[in-house]
Amino acid sequence: MSDSSTYHVLAVDGGGTRCRLALAEGPTLTTVETGSANVSTDFDGGVREIREGLTRLAARTSRTIDDLTRLPAFVGLAGVTGEAMAGRLRGALPFTRVRILDDRPAALRGALGDADGVIAHCGTGSFYGARAGGQMRFAGGWGPVLGDEASAQWIGCLALGVTLETVDGRLPASPLSQRLLADLGDAPGIVRFAGQARPTDFGALAPLVTDHAAQGDALARRVMQAGADEIARALPDIGWTPDQPICLTGGIGPHYAPYFPAAMQARLTRPAGEPLAGAIALARDLARETAP
């Protein structure tokens, strides 16, 4: 059997914040980054970002775009909700040998490699993943309206909600609530903002929450605890057991570590790699499976 690490492959990892493309030529890796590529919220925009990434990748290497699109490719994108969406993407993208899935398998493979364990991936959106005996299982990832618990956009939205509770006198004000009221124009401004905000706009508030939480802000810590509680409830549902590692990935994921129960804190493990590394591994799997 050939060593899959020697294959030349293309990998795409796209989410609500950014899209990354990598050309792996044996041990040599070339990467580029473009904008948001959630094909559920903006299909045409996501396709444009991938095509732009191919242009940038060709400019940084000795290969043409045609060369790149003939390589075995794995494309993992937020918003790929099933085979119908994957088929639509296959028709819109120029790859000749491609496997298209949502962004969850690449994140799980990148974080755990070939080991068993679970991840809570919390970026602009969120999902949970488990690997046991070579089998993957996922939950969540249903988008900002129906899910994405503990994601950056969820945290931003919750922070605005509890800030309005301080206006109503239901919760004590804090530096976080005072900052949000000042930045957005008091309660009417928060309502206007929320009425037109995109998930990325809500997500942009998350660093304000994590920074205030780290400084002991009671309201910010309340919001972060709510996110950690969602994760702690979900992981056993997908098969986590106390002997397995837990990886927190995505922009906000690692910030939940102090809020977990002791049994979960004891199993927190640094991810082995990023989702892009997982996408490269999955592209190499495809190359090995389809090699002549």
PDB file of N, CA and C in Angstrom, residues 192-254:
ATOM      1  N   ARG A 192     -32.100  47.497  17.450  1.00  0.00           N
ATOM      2  CA  ARG A 192     -31.863  47.762  16.025  1.00  0.00           C
ATOM      3  C   ARG A 192     -30.727  46.900  15.485  1.00  0.00           C
ATOM      4  N   PHE A 193     -29.652  46.825  16.247  1.00  0.00           N
ATOM      5  CA  PHE A 193     -28.507  46.006  15.830  1.00  0.00           C
ATOM      6  C   PHE A 193     -28.923  44.562  15.632  1.00  0.00           C
ATOM      7  N   ALA A 194     -29.633  44.009  16.616  1.00  0.00           N
ATOM      8  CA  ALA A 194     -30.008  42.595  16.551  1.00  0.00           C
ATOM      9  C   ALA A 194     -30.941  42.320  15.376  1.00  0.00           C
ATOM     10  N   GLY A 195     -31.735  43.302  15.004  1.00  0.00           N
ATOM     11  CA  GLY A 195     -32.678  43.107  13.917  1.00  0.00           C
ATOM     12  C   GLY A 195     -32.034  43.006  12.550  1.00  0.00           C
ATOM     13  N   GLN A 196     -30.822  43.510  12.416  1.00  0.00           N
ATOM     14  CA  GLN A 196     -30.169  43.476  11.106  1.00  0.00           C
ATOM     15  C   GLN A 196     -28.830  42.742  11.122  1.00  0.00           C
ATOM     16  N   ALA A 197     -28.398  42.268  12.286  1.00  0.00           N
ATOM     17  CA  ALA A 197     -27.073  41.647  12.404  1.00  0.00           C
ATOM     18  C   ALA A 197     -27.031  40.280  11.740  1.00  0.00           C
ATOM     19  N   ARG A 198     -25.898  39.970  11.125  1.00  0.00           N
ATOM     20  CA  ARG A 198     -25.604  38.648  10.589  1.00  0.00           C
ATOM     21  C   ARG A 198     -24.916  37.825  11.680  1.00  0.00           C
ATOM     22  N   PRO A 199     -24.829  36.514  11.505  1.00  0.00           N
ATOM     23  CA  PRO A 199     -24.121  35.711  12.506  1.00  0.00           C
ATOM     24  C   PRO A 199     -22.712  36.219  12.794  1.00  0.00           C
ATOM     25  N   THR A 200     -22.004  36.669  11.759  1.00  0.00           N
ATOM     26  CA  THR A 200     -20.648  37.177  11.991  1.00  0.00           C
ATOM     27  C   THR A 200     -20.661  38.455  12.818  1.00  0.00           C
ATOM     28  N   ASP A 201     -21.730  39.255  12.711  1.00  0.00           N
ATOM     29  CA  ASP A 201     -21.836  40.480  13.511  1.00  0.00           C
ATOM     30  C   ASP A 201     -22.031  40.134  14.987  1.00  0.00           C
ATOM     31  N   PHE A 202     -22.901  39.165  15.256  1.00  0.00           N
ATOM     32  CA  PHE A 202     -23.047  38.709  16.640  1.00  0.00           C
ATOM     33  C   PHE A 202     -21.730  38.099  17.128  1.00  0.00           C
ATOM     34  N   GLY A 203     -21.100  37.303  16.270  1.00  0.00           N
ATOM     35  CA  GLY A 203     -19.857  36.651  16.657  1.00  0.00           C
ATOM     36  C   GLY A 203     -18.751  37.633  16.984  1.00  0.00           C
ATOM     37  N   ALA A 204     -18.771  38.793  16.337  1.00  0.00           N
ATOM     38  CA  ALA A 204     -17.740  39.801  16.591  1.00  0.00           C
ATOM     39  C   ALA A 204     -17.805  40.353  18.012  1.00  0.00           C
ATOM     40  N   LEU A 205     -18.926  40.129  18.699  1.00  0.00           N
ATOM     41  CA  LEU A 205     -19.055  40.568  20.086  1.00  0.00           C
ATOM     42  C   LEU A 205     -18.432  39.575  21.069  1.00  0.00           C
ATOM     43  N   ALA A 206     -18.182  38.362  20.626  1.00  0.00           N
ATOM     44  CA  ALA A 206     -17.698  37.318  21.536  1.00  0.00           C
ATOM     45  C   ALA A 206     -16.374  37.671  22.203  1.00  0.00           C
ATOM     46  N   PRO A 207     -15.383  38.245  21.503  1.00  0.00           N
ATOM     47  CA  PRO A 207     -14.138  38.601  22.201  1.00  0.00           C
ATOM     48  C   PRO A 207     -14.344  39.577  23.351  1.00  0.00           C
ATOM     49  N   LEU A 208     -15.339  40.445  23.211  1.00  0.00           N
ATOM     50  CA  LEU A 208     -15.660  41.360  24.315  1.00  0.00           C
ATOM     51  C   LEU A 208     -16.135  40.574  25.536  1.00  0.00           C
ATOM     52  N   VAL A 209     -16.910  39.521  25.283  1.00  0.00           N
ATOM     53  CA  VAL A 209     -17.414  38.684  26.379  1.00  0.00           C
ATOM     54  C   VAL A 209     -16.269  37.900  27.016  1.00  0.00           C
ATOM     55  N   THR A 210     -15.441  37.270  26.214  1.00  0.00           N
ATOM     56  CA  THR A 210     -14.349  36.466  26.791  1.00  0.00           C
ATOM     57  C   THR A 210     -13.351  37.342  27.538  1.00  0.00           C
ATOM     58  N   ASP A 211     -13.075  38.537  27.018  1.00  0.00           N
ATOM     59  CA  ASP A 211     -12.148  39.443  27.710  1.00  0.00           C
ATOM     60  C   ASP A 211     -12.709  39.873  29.058  1.00  0.00           C
ATOM     61  N   HIS A 212     -13.978  40.252  29.099  1.00  0.00           N
ATOM     62  CA  HIS A 212     -14.587  40.668  30.372  1.00  0.00           C
ATOM     63  C   HIS A 212     -14.697  39.498  31.346  1.00  0.00           C
ATOM     64  N   ALA A 213     -14.997  38.308  30.809  1.00  0.00           N
ATOM     65  CA  ALA A 213     -15.077  37.128  31.679  1.00  0.00           C
ATOM     66  C   ALA A 213     -13.728  36.847  32.333  1.00  0.00           C
ATOM     67  N   ALA A 214     -12.659  36.997  31.566  1.00  0.00           N
ATOM     68  CA  ALA A 214     -11.322  36.753  32.115  1.00  0.00           C
ATOM     69  C   ALA A 214     -10.961  37.750  33.205  1.00  0.00           C
ATOM     70  N   GLN A 215     -11.616  38.908  33.182  1.00  0.00           N
ATOM     71  CA  GLN A 215     -11.376  39.929  34.199  1.00  0.00           C
ATOM     72  C   GLN A 215     -12.340  39.809  35.379  1.00  0.00           C
ATOM     73  N   GLY A 216     -13.189  38.771  35.366  1.00  0.00           N
ATOM     74  CA  GLY A 216     -14.079  38.517  36.486  1.00  0.00           C
ATOM     75  C   GLY A 216     -15.448  39.147  36.383  1.00  0.00           C
ATOM     76  N   ASP A 217     -15.795  39.706  35.247  1.00  0.00           N
ATOM     77  CA  ASP A 217     -17.113  40.314  35.062  1.00  0.00           C
ATOM     78  C   ASP A 217     -18.198  39.253  35.265  1.00  0.00           C
ATOM     79  N   ALA A 218     -19.105  39.506  36.217  1.00  0.00           N
ATOM     80  CA  ALA A 218     -20.096  38.490  36.586  1.00  0.00           C
ATOM     81  C   ALA A 218     -21.048  38.180  35.447  1.00  0.00           C
ATOM     82  N   LEU A 219     -21.444  39.189  34.698  1.00  0.00           N
ATOM     83  CA  LEU A 219     -22.380  38.957  33.603  1.00  0.00           C
ATOM     84  C   LEU A 219     -21.705  38.185  32.473  1.00  0.00           C
ATOM     85  N   ALA A 220     -20.477  38.539  32.160  1.00  0.00           N
ATOM     86  CA  ALA A 220     -19.741  37.816  31.111  1.00  0.00           C
ATOM     87  C   ALA A 220     -19.515  36.364  31.521  1.00  0.00           C
ATOM     88  N   ARG A 221     -19.190  36.144  32.780  1.00  0.00           N
ATOM     89  CA  ARG A 221     -18.983  34.778  33.252  1.00  0.00           C
ATOM     90  C   ARG A 221     -20.292  33.985  33.212  1.00  0.00           C
ATOM     91  N   ARG A 222     -21.394  34.641  33.471  1.00  0.00           N
ATOM     92  CA  ARG A 222     -22.703  33.979  33.378  1.00  0.00           C
ATOM     93  C   ARG A 222     -22.951  33.498  31.943  1.00  0.00           C
ATOM     94  N   VAL A 223     -22.621  34.346  30.975  1.00  0.00           N
ATOM     95  CA  VAL A 223     -22.800  33.992  29.565  1.00  0.00           C
ATOM     96  C   VAL A 223     -21.883  32.825  29.183  1.00  0.00           C
ATOM     97  N   MET A 224     -20.616  32.896  29.584  1.00  0.00           N
ATOM     98  CA  MET A 224     -19.678  31.823  29.255  1.00  0.00           C
ATOM     99  C   MET A 224     -20.076  30.512  29.934  1.00  0.00           C
ATOM    100  N   GLN A 225     -20.574  30.598  31.156  1.00  0.00           N
ATOM    101  CA  GLN A 225     -21.009  29.385  31.845  1.00  0.00           C
ATOM    102  C   GLN A 225     -22.169  28.730  31.110  1.00  0.00           C
ATOM    103  N   ALA A 226     -23.063  29.554  30.564  1.00  0.00           N
ATOM    104  CA  ALA A 226     -24.195  29.006  29.808  1.00  0.00           C
ATOM    105  C   ALA A 226     -23.696  28.235  28.586  1.00  0.00           C
ATOM    106  N   GLY A 227     -22.674  28.778  27.910  1.00  0.00           N
ATOM    107  CA  GLY A 227     -22.114  28.063  26.761  1.00  0.00           C
ATOM    108  C   GLY A 227     -21.450  26.761  27.169  1.00  0.00           C
ATOM    109  N   ALA A 228     -20.670  26.795  28.246  1.00  0.00           N
ATOM    110  CA  ALA A 228     -20.001  25.585  28.724  1.00  0.00           C
ATOM    111  C   ALA A 228     -21.016  24.525  29.143  1.00  0.00           C
ATOM    112  N   ASP A 229     -22.123  24.970  29.733  1.00  0.00           N
ATOM    113  CA  ASP A 229     -23.160  24.017  30.142  1.00  0.00           C
ATOM    114  C   ASP A 229     -23.775  23.318  28.930  1.00  0.00           C
ATOM    115  N   GLU A 230     -23.945  24.057  27.840  1.00  0.00           N
ATOM    116  CA  GLU A 230     -24.469  23.439  26.613  1.00  0.00           C
ATOM    117  C   GLU A 230     -23.519  22.348  26.112  1.00  0.00           C
ATOM    118  N   ILE A 231     -22.228  22.637  26.125  1.00  0.00           N
ATOM    119  CA  ILE A 231     -21.244  21.654  25.664  1.00  0.00           C
ATOM    120  C   ILE A 231     -21.220  20.442  26.589  1.00  0.00           C
ATOM    121  N   ALA A 232     -21.220  20.707  27.896  1.00  0.00           N
ATOM    122  CA  ALA A 232     -21.155  19.612  28.873  1.00  0.00           C
ATOM    123  C   ALA A 232     -22.367  18.699  28.776  1.00  0.00           C
ATOM    124  N   ARG A 233     -23.483  19.238  28.374  1.00  0.00           N
ATOM    125  CA  ARG A 233     -24.687  18.424  28.200  1.00  0.00           C
ATOM    126  C   ARG A 233     -24.631  17.621  26.905  1.00  0.00           C
ATOM    127  N   ALA A 234     -24.020  18.205  25.872  1.00  0.00           N
ATOM    128  CA  ALA A 234     -24.037  17.568  24.552  1.00  0.00           C
ATOM    129  C   ALA A 234     -23.034  16.427  24.420  1.00  0.00           C
ATOM    130  N   LEU A 235     -21.839  16.573  25.005  1.00  0.00           N
ATOM    131  CA  LEU A 235     -20.789  15.591  24.751  1.00  0.00           C
ATOM    132  C   LEU A 235     -21.148  14.181  25.203  1.00  0.00           C
ATOM    133  N   PRO A 236     -21.720  13.964  26.392  1.00  0.00           N
ATOM    134  CA  PRO A 236     -22.132  12.594  26.731  1.00  0.00           C
ATOM    135  C   PRO A 236     -23.204  12.056  25.789  1.00  0.00           C
ATOM    136  N   ASP A 237     -24.024  12.961  25.228  1.00  0.00           N
ATOM    137  CA  ASP A 237     -25.074  12.517  24.311  1.00  0.00           C
ATOM    138  C   ASP A 237     -24.500  11.893  23.046  1.00  0.00           C
ATOM    139  N   ILE A 238     -23.289  12.289  22.646  1.00  0.00           N
ATOM    140  CA  ILE A 238     -22.695  11.710  21.427  1.00  0.00           C
ATOM    141  C   ILE A 238     -21.665  10.634  21.755  1.00  0.00           C
ATOM    142  N   GLY A 239     -21.624  10.228  23.039  1.00  0.00           N
ATOM    143  CA  GLY A 239     -20.824   9.063  23.379  1.00  0.00           C
ATOM    144  C   GLY A 239     -19.581   9.302  24.205  1.00  0.00           C
ATOM    145  N   TRP A 240     -19.352  10.554  24.648  1.00  0.00           N
ATOM    146  CA  TRP A 240     -18.155  10.793  25.456  1.00  0.00           C
ATOM    147  C   TRP A 240     -18.222  10.034  26.773  1.00  0.00           C
ATOM    148  N   THR A 241     -17.096   9.428  27.136  1.00  0.00           N
ATOM    149  CA  THR A 241     -16.948   8.775  28.432  1.00  0.00           C
ATOM    150  C   THR A 241     -15.732   9.382  29.130  1.00  0.00           C
ATOM    151  N   PRO A 242     -15.691   9.305  30.466  1.00  0.00           N
ATOM    152  CA  PRO A 242     -14.640  10.008  31.211  1.00  0.00           C
ATOM    153  C   PRO A 242     -13.210   9.562  30.932  1.00  0.00           C
ATOM    154  N   ASP A 243     -13.030   8.494  30.180  1.00  0.00           N
ATOM    155  CA  ASP A 243     -11.667   8.071  29.840  1.00  0.00           C
ATOM    156  C   ASP A 243     -11.201   8.639  28.501  1.00  0.00           C
ATOM    157  N   GLN A 244     -12.046   9.403  27.844  1.00  0.00           N
ATOM    158  CA  GLN A 244     -11.717   9.902  26.513  1.00  0.00           C
ATOM    159  C   GLN A 244     -11.296  11.372  26.549  1.00  0.00           C
ATOM    160  N   PRO A 245     -10.398  11.775  25.641  1.00  0.00           N
ATOM    161  CA  PRO A 245      -9.991  13.179  25.580  1.00  0.00           C
ATOM    162  C   PRO A 245     -11.086  14.063  24.996  1.00  0.00           C
ATOM    163  N   ILE A 246     -11.057  15.334  25.395  1.00  0.00           N
ATOM    164  CA  ILE A 246     -11.962  16.357  24.870  1.00  0.00           C
ATOM    165  C   ILE A 246     -11.096  17.455  24.263  1.00  0.00           C
ATOM    166  N   CYS A 247     -11.366  17.809  23.022  1.00  0.00           N
ATOM    167  CA  CYS A 247     -10.679  18.920  22.373  1.00  0.00           C
ATOM    168  C   CYS A 247     -11.667  20.061  22.156  1.00  0.00           C
ATOM    169  N   LEU A 248     -11.267  21.252  22.543  1.00  0.00           N
ATOM    170  CA  LEU A 248     -12.059  22.454  22.316  1.00  0.00           C
ATOM    171  C   LEU A 248     -11.422  23.209  21.158  1.00  0.00           C
ATOM    172  N   THR A 249     -12.162  23.354  20.073  1.00  0.00           N
ATOM    173  CA  THR A 249     -11.608  23.967  18.870  1.00  0.00           C
ATOM    174  C   THR A 249     -12.476  25.140  18.433  1.00  0.00           C
ATOM    175  N   GLY A 250     -11.991  25.860  17.416  1.00  0.00           N
ATOM    176  CA  GLY A 250     -12.683  27.067  16.975  1.00  0.00           C
ATOM    177  C   GLY A 250     -12.221  28.269  17.771  1.00  0.00           C
ATOM    178  N   GLY A 251     -12.608  29.444  17.330  1.00  0.00           N
ATOM    179  CA  GLY A 251     -12.115  30.674  17.947  1.00  0.00           C
ATOM    180  C   GLY A 251     -12.468  30.837  19.402  1.00  0.00           C
ATOM    181  N   ILE A 252     -13.697  30.465  19.778  1.00  0.00           N
ATOM    182  CA  ILE A 252     -14.122  30.667  21.168  1.00  0.00           C
ATOM    183  C   ILE A 252     -14.032  29.393  21.995  1.00  0.00           C
ATOM    184  N   GLY A 253     -13.919  28.240  21.349  1.00  0.00           N
ATOM    185  CA  GLY A 253     -13.947  26.968  22.068  1.00  0.00           C
ATOM    186  C   GLY A 253     -13.011  26.887  23.258  1.00  0.00           C
ATOM    187  N   PRO A 254     -11.708  27.187  23.106  1.00  0.00           N
ATOM    188  CA  PRO A 254     -10.788  27.046  24.231  1.00  0.00           C
ATOM    189  C   PRO A 254     -11.127  27.931  25.434  1.00  0.00           C
TER     190      PRO A 254
END
